Amino acid sequence: MNATEWKEKLSAIRDSFSVSINNVQTENPEAIELRFLGRKGELALLLRDLKDIPIEERKALGALGNTAKEEMMVRLGALKGVPASAGPAAKPNLDLTLPGWPFPKGTLHPLTVTLNRMTECFAKLGFSVAEGPLIEEDYFNFEALNFPPFHPARDMQDTFYVDVKDASGKDMLLRTHTSPVQIRTMKNQEPPIRIISPGRVFRSEAVDASHSFAFHQIEGLYVDKNVSMADLKWTLEEFMKDLFGSSAKVRFMPSYFPFVEPGAEVEVSCVFCRGKADGPRCPVCKGTGWIELLGAGVVHPNVLKACNYDPAKWSGFAFGAGIERFAMLLFGISDMRMLYENDLRILKQVQ
Ligand code: DAH
């Protein structure tokens, strides 16, 4: 074979390689690779024939052969999904048994995890989820909840007002608690009612380790015939046991909220020190063995009346809790601000 014949042969191989590549549906890439680039493939055999060609011409032909080989490898690689930028040196080889590239996954926010867990517990007890607006009317946030105008209890909640008036000419406000959803639900539904209502609330408060101007609450409302404080106690005890474990205990301390009578602060036995008075002073319960977690009570007759429910026929209980406080207890977070800073080192610890 002389140099001219060799070049013609090379050109013929390149042409039939192109035909094969364009017919990949009938010929698979591996078969094409073997036929043209394999150790006994057409190109390898042609390169072996170079030994018969005079040395002066052999070098240039060898370069032509190598260029053709690289070109074929790149085209085959592209077919198999190997990027051309990997260069001809990267022999196209795809090992499907290798593990994939890890990629960062997002996680749910600790508050969302906490809320989901709380919602699940109440769902088991028959409570469904209701929602209300963040920008609220004075009527729903205060008045229908038995806070008449100028009632001193309004001062308990430092309110952000909005420069928009409602239909009765009063300034709208950012809801200071989730309790207005009680009123909205009762006005829209016939009893029996069994709802929880999670969501964001706002108060004009300075930010510190246990306060924020925007935080989250979950409200609960149960209205039916003959609902009593005993039903409230049982419900909250079941809830706490489900969330914190079967050894959790609940106790009620008398308290005041205008929309319930009687009203109570509900405390749970300390989930950290388990109420052991003898050990070192627990920083969470301050050595008392109890943690205050909720406000609750029996729905005030004035609230039922505002919703056109006859207090002689219907009764109910209500409760409200801060979700941040639960998240801090569940995940051992000591400063509420950690829940808002979105530091991935914190967020990734909570699944
Ligand atoms: N809304 C109250 C607050 O934000 C919490 C609360 C107390 C809700 C007692 C209730 C309740 O439903 O019965 O401070």
PDB file of C-alpha atoms in Angstrom, residues 10 60 70 79 94 109 129 195 210 239-240 245 256 277 281 284 288 297 305 320 348:
ATOM      1  CA  LEU A  10      -8.580   6.420   5.719  1.00  0.00           C
ATOM      2  CA  ALA A  60       2.377  12.903   8.261  1.00  0.00           C
ATOM      3  CA  GLU A  70      -9.728  11.806  18.010  1.00  0.00           C
ATOM      4  CA  LEU A  79     -23.466  10.218  21.486  1.00  0.00           C
ATOM      5  CA  LEU A  94     -19.786   5.679  31.037  1.00  0.00           C
ATOM      6  CA  HIS A 109     -37.836  25.031  58.578  1.00  0.00           C
ATOM      7  CA  VAL A 129     -57.232  23.428  60.049  1.00  0.00           C
ATOM      8  CA  ILE A 195     -60.604  23.534  64.519  1.00  0.00           C
ATOM      9  CA  SER A 210     -37.870  35.065  73.747  1.00  0.00           C
ATOM     10  CA  PHE A 239     -51.783  16.437  72.838  1.00  0.00           C
ATOM     11  CA  MET A 240     -48.782  16.969  75.149  1.00  0.00           C
ATOM     12  CA  GLY A 245     -43.877  11.530  75.196  1.00  0.00           C
ATOM     13  CA  TYR A 256     -57.376  35.847  82.763  1.00  0.00           C
ATOM     14  CA  ALA A 277     -36.198  18.920  91.938  1.00  0.00           C
ATOM     15  CA  ARG A 281     -31.177  23.762  88.562  1.00  0.00           C
ATOM     16  CA  VAL A 284     -35.428  25.792  80.996  1.00  0.00           C
ATOM     17  CA  THR A 288     -39.708  24.555  89.025  1.00  0.00           C
ATOM     18  CA  GLY A 297     -60.287  28.301  78.926  1.00  0.00           C
ATOM     19  CA  LYS A 305     -73.420  35.564  71.624  1.00  0.00           C
ATOM     20  CA  GLY A 320     -53.761  29.427  72.064  1.00  0.00           C
ATOM     21  CA  LYS A 348     -29.919  21.478  58.628  1.00  0.00           C
TER      22      LYS A 348
END
